[in-house]
Amino acid sequence: MSTYFNEMKSGGNVRLPYASLQDWVEAMPAALRNLKQAEAEALFRRIGITFAVYGEGGDPDRLIPFDMFPRVFTAMEWHRLERGIKQRARALNAFLCDIYDRGEIVRAGRIPARLVYLNEAYEKAVAGFRPPKNVFSHIVGIDLVRTGPDEFFVLEDNCRTPSGVSYMLENREIMMRMFPDLFRTNRIEPVDHYPELLRRTLASVAPQKCDRDPNVVILTPGHFNSAYYEHSFLADMMGVELVEGQDLFVEGEFVWMRTTEGPRKVDVIYRRIDDAFLDPLCFRPDSMLGVPGLMDVYRSGGVSICSAPGAGVADDKAVYTFVPEMVRFYLGEEPILQNVPTWQCAKADDCKYVLENLGDLVVKEVHGSGGYGMLVGPKSTKEQIESFRAKIEEDPDNYIAQPTLALSTVPSFVEEGVAPRHVDLRPYCLVGERIDLVPGGLTRVALREGSLVVNSSQGGGVKDTWVLAE
Amino acid sequence: MRLIVEHTTVYTYDQPVRAVVQSHRLTPSRCDSQLVESWDVAVSNGIKGGGFRDGAGDWVQGWSVNGPVSRVEVTVTGVVVTNDTAGVLRGLRESVPALAWLDETAPTRPDAALRALAEGAGDGESLALAHALSAAVAEAIAYRPGSTHAHTTAAEALALGEGVCQDHAHALIAAARIRDLPARYVSGYLFADTGGKPHEAAHAWAEIWIEGLGWIGFDPANGCCPDERYIRLGCGMDAQGAAPIRGIARGHGAESMEIAVAVAAAQQ
């Protein structure tokens, strides 16, 4: 395991940002640790943070495992990440504005036309429409992995409705409650202003026809959704209403919300439902989750929808390959954050290589998420590899492959004590009138020894993520 | 020609509903083959909503009706001056690239029979191929009102061997897309001097993208390309996407619908 970059220790020495944690963990007796772990769990239960896991039987509402050992970035490390993340978020939005307008990047031959216009997530319904402030993706979740002191790679972009930010906030809250001393002895950048920044971001993209302080709401598919807790948490923290489709209706040129004092106009909808379900008069006619007529109001400037319908093209796993090109094309800059080299099985040469090297690669479905339907070659049995080979051969367009990355590790509390476990990072970049990024994000950790899959649906846990002040 | 359109759609509910919301594609396209002299859309007790020109160049207009309501009447009256462009669509401003119309949807999903029909249309250049596909569809699906319904797919109509203009258009779109020609569904009106024989005044046909020429209309139901007898309203991936009226009622009343369309030619 020495080939993996350990974020706390390099060559037997403790790296500076972790110095105080070394003392902290050494001074903590096992009994206290167990007590604290139980306390953390009780807190999460009380708050009600659970997530739904499908297809594994048992109670679908589970507690996400919380690991108390924080992950730490120096101010310098973060500074570079921040520039890279913001750069990427700007490029992704420029791309979306372009492909729904003149499509210059396609005309210039920098990305294949079919990949864009025949993409499942491309919405003809918004072609020619410019959302307020030219923003399609207002919350860009960029998944990063680290392989060395200065080596960061973008694993994927999430331009629709990335979830998990409630964990970032709750992890911090709980750490501060349980270990107040840590926050006195370390100068840790706060993250608790995220909800206010999110509210400001959403308000800043109020539609053309809004002439007052915008009324922002969160639209949820309902309590059976796996991220429902987050929807209600964010509504609470922002001080805005949490609504379901049936609470909203279209009358005249606007969208209205039913309240006990009568209808109230809605200006900005932060939706946590997919495009297909937004409006049965425009998309799936059988959708009961959306608001009939919403898209007509949206396209005539009566309401804003965040993220904008159609934003999904930018986070498609095949489009991902072209994001560095977007940075160069729209911003005239070199990408600060690198992509993971990706083979597209849709290309014959790539596919051949992938099939010959399945044992060494990670293979993903183009539209998959949540760690479902993927193959981690080095961790798979022969049968698993062969069954995946059959799937790829049957529908190559549906798969991409990447090298198995040597994900960095961070010490984590495990049964035997403290041991390194692999991590990734999802920061949440807010794009409205301005671009904001709170210093931190969600660190996901693969708690199973040797595992490289950090998804909560696959047994991953979470950690508090610190950015140290300069 | 100078065509006079009167088009009424009446929705009735067996018990009053709380509200009705509609999205209309009921305004003639702005293109070289037609010039609107007058055009009026009225919705009984309707509140006009937002309107905009979409990426395909259609004017889309929202409407809502507050309840309780048990009857909604949508009335379209207008006069359009048309001319024959041999089916070529010119002057329509749109921002959806032709390529995007290659995608398939449920009613236009190909099956083996549609593939066979498409592959059997020869190897002519695009325009000749499009004509051949249109002829093949007309040949394979006989015009017979009442044989199919609103949700019949192209594959089903082809298997049945009969259908109406919607089925012809769906089948032609499916066949064209199989041959890698972008295609779309067009809804509109047709004036027909049929000497008393029934015909479909509320009509539908297909447009096929021919590189270098642009969009060309094909009407397999009538074995021709749209000419001065046709008024174009809007387009979509299929009948649902191009529907002149899409609507939904809030409430439990069962809906029934009656349509009356008349297209007459004015004295020159």
Tab-separated table of C-alpha atoms in Angstrom, chain A residues 95-300:
chain	number	residue	atom	x	y	z
A	95	PHE	CA	-20.187	25.479	-23.144
A	96	LEU	CA	-23.865	25.157	-22.248
A	97	CYS	CA	-24.635	28.704	-23.393
A	98	ASP	CA	-22.837	27.996	-26.632
A	99	ILE	CA	-24.429	24.663	-27.562
A	100	TYR	CA	-27.920	26.050	-26.998
A	101	ASP	CA	-27.016	29.057	-29.100
A	102	ARG	CA	-24.678	29.034	-32.105
A	103	GLY	CA	-22.662	25.982	-31.168
A	104	GLU	CA	-19.328	27.588	-32.023
A	105	ILE	CA	-17.342	24.809	-30.379
A	106	VAL	CA	-19.054	22.249	-32.599
A	107	ARG	CA	-18.594	24.385	-35.722
A	108	ALA	CA	-14.928	24.728	-34.845
A	109	GLY	CA	-14.676	20.944	-34.788
A	110	ARG	CA	-13.464	20.839	-31.189
A	111	ILE	CA	-16.199	18.418	-30.055
A	112	PRO	CA	-18.217	15.960	-32.182
A	113	ALA	CA	-21.658	17.307	-33.107
A	114	ARG	CA	-23.372	14.002	-32.444
A	115	LEU	CA	-22.004	13.791	-28.954
A	116	VAL	CA	-23.662	17.113	-28.183
A	117	TYR	CA	-26.880	17.191	-30.183
A	118	LEU	CA	-27.818	13.534	-29.926
A	119	ASN	CA	-26.978	13.477	-26.253
A	120	GLU	CA	-29.752	12.162	-24.050
A	121	ALA	CA	-29.461	15.284	-21.912
A	122	TYR	CA	-29.644	17.773	-24.812
A	123	GLU	CA	-33.002	19.565	-24.634
A	124	LYS	CA	-34.346	20.983	-27.873
A	125	ALA	CA	-36.911	22.768	-25.717
A	126	VAL	CA	-34.316	25.288	-24.516
A	127	ALA	CA	-32.395	25.807	-27.745
A	128	GLY	CA	-32.156	29.532	-28.369
A	129	PHE	CA	-32.964	30.380	-24.758
A	130	ARG	CA	-30.474	32.306	-22.623
A	131	PRO	CA	-30.996	31.848	-18.893
A	132	PRO	CA	-30.437	34.878	-16.637
A	133	LYS	CA	-26.755	35.820	-16.231
A	134	ASN	CA	-25.943	33.159	-18.849
A	135	VAL	CA	-25.826	30.473	-16.195
A	136	PHE	CA	-27.125	26.955	-16.800
A	137	SER	CA	-25.405	25.150	-13.962
A	138	HIS	CA	-25.669	27.095	-10.709
A	139	ILE	CA	-24.229	24.446	-8.427
A	140	VAL	CA	-21.307	22.629	-9.996
A	141	GLY	CA	-20.093	19.638	-8.015
A	142	ILE	CA	-16.660	18.617	-9.258
A	143	ASP	CA	-15.384	15.244	-8.062
A	144	LEU	CA	-11.637	15.299	-7.481
A	145	VAL	CA	-9.098	12.680	-6.581
A	146	ARG	CA	-5.519	13.143	-5.516
A	147	THR	CA	-2.583	10.910	-6.391
A	148	GLY	CA	0.331	12.936	-5.050
A	149	PRO	CA	1.276	16.131	-3.212
A	150	ASP	CA	0.433	18.278	-6.236
A	151	GLU	CA	-1.454	15.823	-8.417
A	152	PHE	CA	-5.192	16.299	-8.556
A	153	PHE	CA	-7.503	14.874	-11.195
A	154	VAL	CA	-11.132	15.591	-11.998
A	155	LEU	CA	-13.065	12.346	-11.937
A	156	GLU	CA	-16.358	13.783	-13.099
A	157	ASP	CA	-18.444	16.935	-13.186
A	158	ASN	CA	-21.962	17.227	-11.773
A	159	CYS	CA	-23.849	20.074	-13.399
A	160	ARG	CA	-27.456	19.140	-12.617
A	161	THR	CA	-28.225	18.808	-8.921
A	162	PRO	CA	-25.164	17.478	-7.113
A	163	SER	CA	-26.105	16.216	-3.678
A	164	GLY	CA	-24.141	15.800	-0.483
A	165	VAL	CA	-23.563	19.390	0.557
A	166	SER	CA	-25.677	18.828	3.664
A	167	TYR	CA	-23.035	16.329	4.809
A	168	MET	CA	-20.318	18.917	4.340
A	169	LEU	CA	-22.238	21.226	6.683
A	170	GLU	CA	-23.323	18.592	9.191
A	171	ASN	CA	-19.889	16.973	9.389
A	172	ARG	CA	-18.430	20.301	10.390
A	173	GLU	CA	-21.209	21.051	12.831
A	174	ILE	CA	-20.777	17.735	14.583
A	175	MET	CA	-16.984	17.957	14.695
A	176	MET	CA	-17.227	21.403	16.275
A	177	ARG	CA	-19.651	20.119	18.874
A	178	MET	CA	-17.589	17.096	19.775
A	179	PHE	CA	-14.077	18.514	19.531
A	180	PRO	CA	-14.288	22.243	20.219
A	181	ASP	CA	-10.608	22.289	21.220
A	182	LEU	CA	-9.537	21.252	17.754
A	183	PHE	CA	-11.213	24.341	16.370
A	184	ARG	CA	-9.520	26.558	18.911
A	185	THR	CA	-6.032	25.238	18.254
A	186	ASN	CA	-6.342	25.133	14.471
A	187	ARG	CA	-7.321	28.021	12.238
A	188	ILE	CA	-9.915	26.359	10.058
A	189	GLU	CA	-11.825	28.239	7.351
A	190	PRO	CA	-15.575	28.181	8.008
A	191	VAL	CA	-18.079	26.576	5.640
A	192	ASP	CA	-21.294	27.482	7.437
A	193	HIS	CA	-22.013	30.438	5.146
A	194	TYR	CA	-22.748	28.048	2.260
A	195	PRO	CA	-26.564	28.220	2.607
A	196	GLU	CA	-26.468	32.028	2.543
A	197	LEU	CA	-24.191	31.989	-0.517
A	198	LEU	CA	-26.512	29.498	-2.199
A	199	ARG	CA	-29.517	31.717	-1.486
A	200	ARG	CA	-27.697	34.749	-2.875
A	201	THR	CA	-26.643	32.797	-5.948
A	202	LEU	CA	-30.212	31.684	-6.623
A	203	ALA	CA	-31.615	35.175	-6.013
A	204	SER	CA	-29.033	36.655	-8.383
A	205	VAL	CA	-30.495	34.715	-11.320
A	206	ALA	CA	-34.075	35.941	-10.843
A	207	PRO	CA	-35.918	36.124	-14.162
A	208	GLN	CA	-36.425	39.136	-16.409
A	209	LYS	CA	-39.979	39.717	-15.225
A	210	CYS	CA	-39.108	39.735	-11.506
A	211	ASP	CA	-39.174	43.271	-10.151
A	212	ARG	CA	-38.756	42.762	-6.420
A	213	ASP	CA	-36.858	40.686	-3.861
A	214	PRO	CA	-37.048	37.262	-5.518
A	215	ASN	CA	-39.027	34.460	-3.931
A	216	VAL	CA	-36.842	31.343	-4.020
A	217	VAL	CA	-38.174	27.809	-3.431
A	218	ILE	CA	-36.733	24.301	-3.470
A	219	LEU	CA	-38.712	21.816	-5.544
A	220	THR	CA	-38.381	18.240	-4.273
A	221	PRO	CA	-39.821	15.039	-5.710
A	222	GLY	CA	-40.926	14.181	-2.165
A	223	HIS	CA	-39.970	12.329	0.967
A	224	PHE	CA	-39.319	9.022	-0.786
A	225	ASN	CA	-36.369	10.563	-2.614
A	226	SER	CA	-32.974	9.496	-1.270
A	227	ALA	CA	-31.851	13.102	-0.883
A	228	TYR	CA	-35.067	14.402	0.689
A	229	TYR	CA	-33.282	15.116	3.936
A	230	GLU	CA	-30.903	17.423	2.100
A	231	HIS	CA	-33.745	19.220	0.335
A	232	SER	CA	-35.486	20.048	3.590
A	233	PHE	CA	-32.199	20.834	5.321
A	234	LEU	CA	-31.197	23.374	2.664
A	235	ALA	CA	-34.654	24.953	2.607
A	236	ASP	CA	-34.428	25.329	6.354
A	237	MET	CA	-30.932	26.781	6.334
A	238	MET	CA	-31.751	29.239	3.539
A	239	GLY	CA	-35.089	30.209	5.006
A	240	VAL	CA	-37.005	29.356	1.843
A	241	GLU	CA	-40.002	27.131	1.186
A	242	LEU	CA	-39.648	23.457	0.353
A	243	VAL	CA	-42.340	22.553	-2.169
A	244	GLU	CA	-43.517	19.624	-4.235
A	245	GLY	CA	-44.962	19.939	-7.723
A	246	GLN	CA	-48.514	19.901	-6.415
A	247	ASP	CA	-47.798	22.986	-4.259
A	248	LEU	CA	-47.067	25.038	-7.370
A	249	PHE	CA	-49.258	26.021	-10.295
A	250	VAL	CA	-49.087	28.138	-13.402
A	251	GLU	CA	-51.510	30.980	-13.884
A	252	GLY	CA	-51.033	33.578	-16.564
A	253	GLU	CA	-47.386	34.459	-17.052
A	254	PHE	CA	-46.140	33.209	-13.681
A	255	VAL	CA	-45.691	30.298	-11.341
A	256	TRP	CA	-47.490	30.491	-7.999
A	257	MET	CA	-47.165	28.729	-4.705
A	258	ARG	CA	-50.187	27.835	-2.584
A	259	THR	CA	-49.921	29.309	0.897
A	260	THR	CA	-52.363	29.717	3.731
A	261	GLU	CA	-52.525	33.426	2.838
A	262	GLY	CA	-53.324	32.722	-0.789
A	263	PRO	CA	-51.131	32.325	-3.873
A	264	ARG	CA	-47.620	33.742	-3.768
A	265	LYS	CA	-45.521	34.315	-6.881
A	266	VAL	CA	-42.405	32.180	-7.272
A	267	ASP	CA	-39.361	33.665	-8.998
A	268	VAL	CA	-36.596	31.098	-8.664
A	269	ILE	CA	-36.988	27.334	-8.420
A	270	TYR	CA	-34.039	25.317	-7.169
A	271	ARG	CA	-35.288	22.012	-8.462
A	272	ARG	CA	-34.076	18.669	-7.260
A	273	ILE	CA	-36.024	16.738	-9.877
A	274	ASP	CA	-34.853	15.657	-13.317
A	275	ASP	CA	-35.633	17.538	-16.535
A	276	ALA	CA	-37.940	14.783	-17.774
A	277	PHE	CA	-40.302	15.311	-14.842
A	278	LEU	CA	-40.398	19.122	-14.736
A	279	ASP	CA	-43.434	19.768	-16.909
A	280	PRO	CA	-45.810	17.206	-18.433
A	281	LEU	CA	-46.751	19.734	-21.145
A	282	CYS	CA	-43.162	19.862	-22.382
A	283	PHE	CA	-41.454	16.661	-21.315
A	284	ARG	CA	-42.838	13.343	-20.044
A	285	PRO	CA	-46.634	13.667	-20.168
A	286	ASP	CA	-47.075	11.148	-17.361
A	287	SER	CA	-45.006	13.096	-14.828
A	288	MET	CA	-46.837	13.803	-11.609
A	289	LEU	CA	-43.831	15.438	-9.945
A	290	GLY	CA	-43.605	18.610	-11.970
A	291	VAL	CA	-45.682	21.686	-12.723
A	292	PRO	CA	-47.821	21.770	-15.897
A	293	GLY	CA	-46.975	24.847	-17.969
A	294	LEU	CA	-43.718	25.548	-16.089
A	295	MET	CA	-41.545	25.480	-19.199
A	296	ASP	CA	-43.687	28.070	-20.999
A	297	VAL	CA	-43.316	30.416	-18.032
A	298	TYR	CA	-39.598	29.682	-17.867
A	299	ARG	CA	-38.916	30.321	-21.536
A	300	SER	CA	-40.931	33.527	-21.523
